[in-house]
Short mmCIF file of C-alpha atoms and ligand atoms in Angstrom, two decimals:
data_model
loop_
_atom_site.label_atom_id
_atom_site.label_comp_id
_atom_site.label_asym_id
_atom_site.label_seq_id
_atom_site.Cartn_x
_atom_site.Cartn_y
_atom_site.Cartn_z
CA UNK A 1 10.55 -41.36 9.42
CA UNK A 2 10.15 -40.40 13.14
CA UNK A 3 13.07 -40.61 15.17
CA UNK A 4 12.85 -40.31 19.18
CA UNK A 5 15.97 -38.96 20.49
CA UNK A 6 16.78 -39.00 24.38
CA UNK A 7 18.97 -36.56 25.50
CA UNK A 8 18.52 -34.58 22.52
CA UNK A 9 19.29 -31.26 24.05
CA UNK A 10 22.67 -32.32 25.26
CA UNK A 11 26.12 -31.97 23.46
CA UNK A 12 26.15 -34.91 20.89
CA UNK A 13 22.15 -35.08 21.06
CA UNK A 14 21.53 -31.56 19.86
CA UNK A 15 24.16 -31.90 17.00
CA UNK A 16 22.30 -35.26 16.12
CA UNK A 17 19.06 -33.34 15.97
CA UNK A 18 20.41 -30.68 13.68
CA UNK A 19 21.50 -33.37 11.01
CA UNK A 20 18.26 -35.58 11.34
CA UNK A 21 15.95 -32.37 10.75
CA UNK A 22 18.47 -31.24 8.03
CA UNK A 23 17.97 -34.87 6.33
CA UNK A 24 14.09 -34.40 6.76
CA UNK A 25 13.59 -36.87 9.62
CA UNK A 26 10.82 -36.12 11.99
CA UNK A 27 12.46 -35.45 15.27
CA UNK A 28 10.90 -36.12 19.06
CA UNK A 29 13.05 -35.16 21.91
CA UNK A 30 12.76 -36.27 25.31
CA UNK A 31 15.25 -34.44 27.79
CA UNK A 32 14.82 -34.01 31.53
CA UNK A 33 17.24 -30.83 31.44
CA UNK A 34 19.52 -32.39 33.94
CA UNK A 35 22.51 -31.59 32.03
CA UNK A 36 21.06 -29.10 29.08
CA UNK A 37 19.03 -26.14 28.61
CA UNK A 38 15.89 -25.56 27.03
CA UNK A 39 17.49 -22.82 25.18
CA UNK A 40 19.10 -25.44 22.75
CA UNK A 41 15.78 -26.27 21.29
CA UNK A 42 15.40 -22.50 20.06
CA UNK A 43 18.79 -23.02 18.78
CA UNK A 44 17.92 -26.07 16.98
CA UNK A 45 15.10 -24.31 15.33
CA UNK A 46 17.27 -21.19 14.43
CA UNK A 47 19.49 -23.66 12.47
CA UNK A 48 17.25 -25.67 10.89
CA UNK A 49 13.98 -23.56 10.66
CA UNK A 50 12.19 -26.58 12.42
CA UNK A 51 11.07 -26.94 15.76
CA UNK A 52 11.22 -30.72 17.10
CA UNK A 53 8.25 -32.09 19.24
CA UNK A 54 9.68 -31.76 22.81
CA UNK A 55 8.74 -33.71 26.09
CA UNK A 56 10.59 -32.62 29.41
CA UNK A 57 10.32 -36.16 30.88
CA UNK A 58 12.77 -38.52 32.78
CA UNK A 59 13.56 -41.58 30.56
CA UNK A 60 13.15 -43.79 33.72
CA UNK A 61 9.35 -42.49 33.94
CA UNK A 62 7.83 -45.72 32.32
CA UNK A 63 4.34 -44.28 32.14
CA UNK A 64 5.28 -40.83 30.48
CA UNK A 65 7.53 -42.75 27.90
CA UNK A 66 4.73 -45.10 27.04
CA UNK A 67 2.46 -42.09 26.17
CA UNK A 68 4.82 -40.87 23.96
CA UNK A 69 5.02 -43.97 22.09
CA UNK A 70 1.14 -44.10 22.05
CA UNK A 71 1.15 -40.45 20.84
CA UNK A 72 3.59 -40.86 17.98
CA UNK A 73 4.44 -43.76 15.87
CA UNK A 74 8.14 -43.77 16.32
CA UNK A 75 10.14 -45.81 13.67
CA UNK A 76 13.58 -45.74 15.69
CA UNK A 77 15.14 -44.55 18.74
CA UNK A 78 18.66 -43.05 19.42
CA UNK A 79 19.39 -43.12 23.18
CA UNK A 80 21.93 -40.38 24.32
CA UNK A 81 20.47 -39.70 27.74
CA UNK A 82 22.54 -40.62 30.70
CA UNK A 83 24.97 -39.49 33.28
CA UNK A 84 28.63 -39.38 31.83
CA UNK A 85 30.91 -37.57 34.31
CA UNK A 86 33.77 -40.17 34.96
CA UNK A 87 34.84 -38.64 38.57
CA UNK A 88 31.21 -38.23 39.58
CA UNK A 89 30.72 -41.97 38.64
CA UNK A 90 33.19 -43.03 41.22
CA UNK A 91 32.19 -41.11 44.08
CA UNK A 92 28.33 -41.63 43.41
CA UNK A 93 28.29 -45.14 41.67
CA UNK A 94 24.62 -45.82 42.73
CA UNK A 95 23.62 -42.77 41.04
CA UNK A 96 25.16 -44.08 37.73
CA UNK A 97 24.01 -47.41 37.88
CA UNK A 98 20.41 -46.48 38.85
CA UNK A 99 20.04 -43.76 36.28
CA UNK A 100 21.86 -45.10 33.11
CA UNK A 101 20.60 -48.66 33.47
CA UNK A 102 17.05 -47.88 34.48
CA UNK A 103 16.50 -45.52 31.65
CA UNK A 104 17.72 -48.01 29.06
CA UNK A 105 15.31 -50.85 30.60
CA UNK A 106 12.41 -48.78 30.78
CA UNK A 107 13.01 -47.39 27.14
CA UNK A 108 13.63 -51.06 25.73
CA UNK A 109 10.45 -52.38 27.45
CA UNK A 110 8.28 -49.53 26.34
CA UNK A 111 9.62 -50.26 22.89
CA UNK A 112 9.03 -53.85 22.84
CA UNK A 113 5.58 -53.17 23.91
CA UNK A 114 5.14 -50.56 21.37
CA UNK A 115 6.26 -52.92 18.88
CA UNK A 116 9.23 -50.43 17.75
CA UNK A 117 12.52 -52.38 17.54
CA UNK A 118 14.95 -50.04 15.93
CA UNK A 119 17.79 -48.88 18.55
CA UNK A 120 20.97 -47.12 18.21
CA UNK A 121 23.02 -46.65 21.45
CA UNK A 122 25.56 -44.00 22.53
CA UNK A 123 28.34 -46.14 23.72
CA UNK A 124 31.97 -45.00 24.39
CA UNK A 125 35.60 -45.95 23.60
CA UNK A 126 35.66 -46.46 27.45
CA UNK A 127 34.53 -49.95 27.11
CA UNK A 128 38.04 -50.91 25.54
CA UNK A 129 39.69 -50.11 29.14
CA UNK A 130 43.39 -50.34 28.50
CA UNK A 131 43.68 -51.38 24.90
CA UNK A 132 46.13 -54.22 24.20
CA UNK A 133 47.22 -52.50 20.86
CA UNK A 134 46.55 -49.55 18.86
CA UNK A 135 44.53 -48.78 16.86
CA UNK A 136 41.37 -50.05 18.50
CA UNK A 137 39.27 -52.43 16.50
CA UNK A 138 35.60 -53.27 17.47
CA UNK A 139 36.36 -56.94 18.19
CA UNK A 140 38.86 -56.03 21.19
CA UNK A 141 38.49 -57.13 24.77
CA UNK A 142 36.20 -55.24 26.79
CA UNK A 143 36.76 -53.89 30.17
CA UNK A 144 36.39 -50.95 32.31
CA UNK A 145 38.03 -48.79 34.87
CA UNK A 146 35.23 -46.64 36.45
CA UNK A 147 31.41 -47.08 37.04
CA UNK A 148 30.66 -44.68 34.23
CA UNK A 149 32.18 -47.12 31.76
CA UNK A 150 30.86 -50.06 33.60
CA UNK A 151 27.01 -48.64 33.07
CA UNK A 152 28.04 -48.43 29.13
CA UNK A 153 29.53 -51.90 29.09
CA UNK A 154 26.80 -53.27 31.07
CA UNK A 155 24.00 -51.74 28.50
CA UNK A 156 26.07 -53.35 25.78
CA UNK A 157 25.44 -56.74 27.40
CA UNK A 158 22.00 -56.11 28.10
CA UNK A 159 21.36 -55.14 24.34
CA UNK A 160 23.26 -58.26 23.13
CA UNK A 161 20.91 -60.51 25.33
CA UNK A 162 17.74 -58.55 24.29
CA UNK A 163 19.18 -58.92 20.50
CA UNK A 164 19.73 -62.60 21.08
CA UNK A 165 16.05 -63.46 22.88
CA UNK A 166 14.07 -61.18 20.64
CA UNK A 167 14.90 -61.80 16.88
CA UNK A 168 12.61 -58.39 15.85
CA UNK A 169 15.44 -56.18 17.48
CA UNK A 170 17.94 -54.18 15.42
CA UNK A 171 20.53 -52.54 17.45
CA UNK A 172 23.48 -50.52 16.56
CA UNK A 173 25.90 -49.61 19.20
CA UNK A 174 28.25 -46.69 18.76
CA UNK A 175 31.33 -46.19 20.52
CA UNK A 176 32.48 -42.92 20.64
CA UNK A 177 36.02 -41.51 20.69
CA UNK A 178 36.43 -38.07 22.04
CA UNK A 179 33.97 -35.66 20.61
CA UNK A 180 34.85 -31.90 20.54
CA UNK A 181 34.17 -28.92 18.28
CA UNK A 182 30.95 -27.11 17.91
CA UNK A 183 28.17 -26.33 15.22
CA UNK A 184 29.63 -23.70 12.74
CA UNK A 185 27.11 -21.09 13.59
CA UNK A 186 28.33 -20.95 17.21
CA UNK A 187 24.68 -21.73 18.35
CA UNK A 188 25.53 -25.15 19.76
CA UNK A 189 28.28 -26.64 21.53
CA UNK A 190 29.62 -28.11 24.85
CA UNK A 191 28.72 -26.06 28.00
CA UNK A 192 29.75 -28.26 31.10
CA UNK A 193 28.37 -26.93 34.58
CA UNK A 194 31.26 -25.84 36.83
CA UNK A 195 34.98 -26.62 36.45
CA UNK A 196 35.42 -28.86 33.13
CA UNK A 197 36.83 -32.18 33.38
CA UNK A 198 37.66 -32.77 29.81
CA UNK A 199 40.46 -31.26 27.87
CA UNK A 200 38.79 -29.00 25.35
CA UNK A 201 36.17 -27.29 27.62
CA UNK A 202 39.34 -26.69 29.87
CA UNK A 203 41.41 -25.46 27.05
CA UNK A 204 38.62 -22.94 25.94
CA UNK A 205 38.08 -21.68 29.26
CA UNK A 206 41.83 -21.07 29.80
CA UNK A 207 42.05 -19.43 26.45
CA UNK A 208 38.99 -17.00 27.44
CA UNK A 209 40.78 -16.21 30.67
CA UNK A 210 38.13 -17.55 32.94
CA UNK A 211 40.56 -20.19 34.36
CA UNK A 212 44.16 -19.43 34.65
CA UNK A 213 45.89 -22.28 33.50
CA UNK A 214 45.60 -25.95 32.13
CA UNK A 215 47.04 -28.67 34.16
CA UNK A 216 48.47 -31.29 31.52
CA UNK A 217 48.18 -34.63 33.47
CA UNK A 218 51.42 -36.23 32.90
CA UNK A 219 54.24 -35.92 30.46
CA UNK A 220 55.91 -39.30 30.96
CA UNK A 221 53.63 -41.51 28.96
CA UNK A 222 54.89 -43.64 26.37
CA UNK A 223 53.69 -41.35 23.37
CA UNK A 224 55.83 -39.20 20.98
CA UNK A 225 55.86 -36.20 23.49
CA UNK A 226 54.78 -38.08 26.73
CA UNK A 227 51.34 -36.54 27.05
CA UNK A 228 48.12 -38.37 26.53
CA UNK A 229 46.93 -39.27 23.03
CA UNK A 230 43.34 -39.42 22.09
CA UNK A 231 41.32 -39.80 18.88
CA UNK A 232 39.33 -36.12 18.79
CA UNK A 233 36.26 -36.23 16.46
CA UNK A 234 34.13 -33.15 15.46
CA UNK A 235 30.88 -33.53 16.97
CA UNK A 236 29.13 -32.64 13.76
CA UNK A 237 30.86 -35.50 12.12
CA UNK A 238 29.95 -37.87 15.16
CA UNK A 239 26.23 -36.49 14.61
CA UNK A 240 26.43 -37.38 11.32
CA UNK A 241 27.50 -40.83 12.28
CA UNK A 242 24.23 -41.56 13.56
CA UNK A 243 22.44 -40.97 10.50
CA UNK A 244 24.63 -43.52 9.03
CA UNK A 245 23.73 -45.89 11.70
CA UNK A 246 20.09 -45.18 11.25
CA UNK A 247 20.24 -46.15 7.61
CA UNK A 248 21.58 -49.59 8.65
CA UNK A 249 19.49 -49.97 11.74
CA UNK A 250 16.09 -50.19 9.73
CA UNK A 251 17.56 -52.64 7.16
CA UNK A 252 19.04 -55.43 9.33
CA UNK A 253 18.12 -57.76 12.34
CA UNK A 254 20.70 -58.35 15.18
CA UNK A 255 23.23 -56.25 16.99
CA UNK A 256 26.28 -54.60 15.59
CA UNK A 257 29.08 -52.31 16.93
CA UNK A 258 31.00 -49.35 15.67
CA UNK A 259 33.68 -47.48 16.38
CA UNK A 260 33.27 -43.39 15.78
CA UNK A 261 36.52 -41.68 15.42
CA UNK A 262 38.97 -40.51 13.01
CA UNK A 263 41.85 -42.93 13.24
CA UNK A 264 44.18 -40.18 14.30
CA UNK A 265 45.61 -39.69 17.72
CA UNK A 266 46.76 -36.12 18.71
CA UNK A 267 48.63 -35.50 22.29
CA UNK A 268 47.52 -33.11 24.81
CA UNK A 269 50.18 -30.84 23.49
CA UNK A 270 49.35 -31.10 19.93
CA UNK A 271 45.94 -29.85 20.68
CA UNK A 272 47.16 -26.96 22.98
CA UNK A 273 49.38 -26.04 20.36
CA UNK A 274 46.81 -26.28 17.32
CA UNK A 275 44.41 -24.40 19.30
CA UNK A 276 46.94 -21.45 19.98
CA UNK A 277 47.86 -21.41 16.52
CA UNK A 278 44.25 -21.41 14.82
CA UNK A 279 42.78 -19.04 17.22
CA UNK A 280 45.61 -16.71 17.94
CA UNK A 281 45.47 -17.07 21.65
CA UNK A 282 47.46 -18.11 24.46
CA UNK A 283 46.90 -21.42 26.49
CA UNK A 284 49.22 -21.27 29.34
CA UNK A 285 49.72 -24.83 30.73
CA UNK A 286 51.87 -26.79 33.42
CA UNK A 287 52.73 -30.37 33.76
CA UNK A 288 51.02 -32.06 36.76
CA UNK A 289 50.76 -35.72 37.96
CA UNK A 290 49.05 -38.14 35.74
CA UNK A 291 45.20 -38.40 36.54
CA UNK A 292 44.40 -41.71 38.08
CA UNK A 293 42.63 -44.00 35.52
CA UNK A 294 43.80 -42.36 32.49
CA UNK A 295 45.67 -44.49 29.75
CA UNK A 296 48.41 -43.25 27.57
CA UNK A 297 46.90 -43.68 24.39
CA UNK A 298 43.34 -44.52 22.63
CA UNK A 299 42.69 -44.07 18.90
CA UNK A 300 40.24 -46.00 16.72
CA UNK A 301 40.51 -48.25 13.81
CA UNK A 302 37.71 -46.28 11.72
CA UNK A 303 37.56 -49.12 8.92
CA UNK A 304 34.58 -50.97 9.80
CA UNK A 305 32.32 -47.70 10.00
CA UNK A 306 33.59 -46.79 6.65
CA UNK A 307 33.16 -50.21 4.97
CA UNK A 308 29.72 -51.05 6.59
CA UNK A 309 28.07 -47.52 7.16
CA UNK A 310 29.89 -45.43 4.81
CA UNK A 311 30.86 -43.29 7.52
CA UNK A 312 34.21 -41.25 7.49
CA UNK A 313 34.87 -38.40 9.83
CA UNK A 314 35.44 -35.02 7.70
CA UNK A 315 36.84 -32.37 9.89
CA UNK A 316 40.25 -32.01 10.96
CA UNK A 317 41.88 -30.90 14.33
CA UNK A 318 42.30 -27.19 13.13
CA UNK A 319 38.19 -27.14 12.67
CA UNK A 320 37.78 -28.74 15.79
CA UNK A 321 39.71 -25.97 17.85
CA UNK A 322 38.22 -23.28 15.72
CA UNK A 323 34.76 -24.07 16.27
CA UNK A 324 35.18 -24.91 19.89
CA UNK A 325 36.27 -21.50 20.77
CA UNK A 326 33.92 -19.84 18.14
CA UNK A 327 31.05 -21.27 20.19
CA UNK A 328 32.42 -19.66 23.52
CA UNK A 329 32.86 -16.38 22.11
CA UNK A 330 29.42 -16.43 20.25
CA UNK A 331 27.93 -17.26 23.60
CA UNK A 332 29.64 -14.64 25.24
CA UNK A 333 28.59 -11.93 22.77
CA UNK A 334 24.76 -13.28 23.18
CA UNK A 335 25.11 -12.75 26.87
CA UNK A 336 26.24 -9.13 26.83
N1 UFG B 1 43.64 -33.67 30.15
C1 UFG B 1 44.71 -32.90 30.82
N2 UFG B 1 44.14 -31.90 31.40
C2 UFG B 1 42.86 -31.79 31.66
C3 UFG B 1 41.76 -32.62 31.11
C4 UFG B 1 42.44 -33.62 30.26
O1 UFG B 1 45.76 -33.01 30.38
O2 UFG B 1 42.34 -30.65 32.34
C5 UFG B 1 44.09 -34.92 29.26
C6 UFG B 1 43.82 -36.40 29.97
O3 UFG B 1 44.74 -36.74 30.61
C7 UFG B 1 43.83 -37.10 28.65
C8 UFG B 1 43.32 -35.94 27.47
O4 UFG B 1 43.57 -34.92 27.99
O5 UFG B 1 45.11 -37.72 28.23
C9 UFG B 1 41.77 -36.15 27.19
O6 UFG B 1 41.00 -36.15 28.47
P1 UFG B 1 39.62 -35.95 28.56
O7 UFG B 1 39.00 -35.93 29.93
O8 UFG B 1 39.05 -34.93 27.65
O9 UFG B 1 38.97 -37.14 27.89
P2 UFG B 1 39.03 -38.67 28.20
O10 UFG B 1 39.99 -39.50 26.91
O11 UFG B 1 39.61 -39.09 29.65
O12 UFG B 1 37.59 -39.36 28.44
C10 UFG B 1 36.77 -39.29 27.22
C11 UFG B 1 35.35 -39.08 27.86
C12 UFG B 1 34.95 -40.24 28.43
C13 UFG B 1 35.02 -41.31 27.74
C14 UFG B 1 36.45 -41.50 27.30
C15 UFG B 1 36.43 -42.61 26.17
O13 UFG B 1 35.38 -37.90 28.73
O14 UFG B 1 33.56 -40.05 28.81
O15 UFG B 1 36.76 -40.36 26.53
O16 UFG B 1 37.44 -42.78 25.37
F1 UFG B 1 34.46 -42.34 28.42
#
């Protein structure tokens, strides 16, 4: 089967390409390199001994995307490409709405014209807003607190309408919780440009003394130790979830939604302490004000993905901490 992966050189996209190639899918990547490096293609090849076909195109470019579908008989699309920085989306909402919506609409139009109807979409637990209770189930009410999240929710609505109007479409929406970790080889991982916004990329840089101290955003939440609780999931587990979704998407019609998480909540301090222990490093931190827009706790009920897709996350928080740090250390060695 030929799978088109948009944003295939990004953090989650690249790990998914590795799993697809290992499972003998043919992989075609589109990435405009706006938040990824071309070296990732070599790394994917180094791990799998296979080099996916690569197009350095923008998914918003309908003519070019149309050409890809003419040149290749594509069976399914996994759509990762999109802007994802929450803070930037607040200061530059138009950029987010234009890019994230336009790319998805373009892709769906081209797919319809090319008679390809199998679509897996990267959504996010952010669509649950402030959850009414925990753990979060797929049928909970949806709302958002920033433009990035709203683009995800708007795309979910668009997909629902497309599925209603065109019964040929098969759509799986995957709502990710907090992906961290890296490939065991240390060849693939998360490399944000500039100062990281997310917790794990920040921790690894503090551990590595590139940044002096971690700011913990609030210790007065209604959680066991007062710091924010999240459902961290190893990126390799998350990648494998996409293969499970693909198996379903080619065998059904309509639209369905799945949480991809572990079901376990860990606090900021749990993560810091585990990271220090398994990597034998210090992560100095200070408690500061809450970050605006953050919720106290968020973790998945992973039952639906387990029962219907056969998906279960295998890695624990210790592996996630080890692999995240290993990626940074290996990366430094390569740069020497
Ligand atoms: N945190 C800190 N210090 C930091 C960074 C984060 O204390 O320097 C805390 C946050 O307050 C939060 C936790 O660490 O309690 C996790 O924060 P992240 O920024 O790593 O992740 P979020 O849960 O805020 O957001 C992530 C993704 C979003 C996605 C959301 C959906 O970044 O894209 O999960 O659940 F929308």
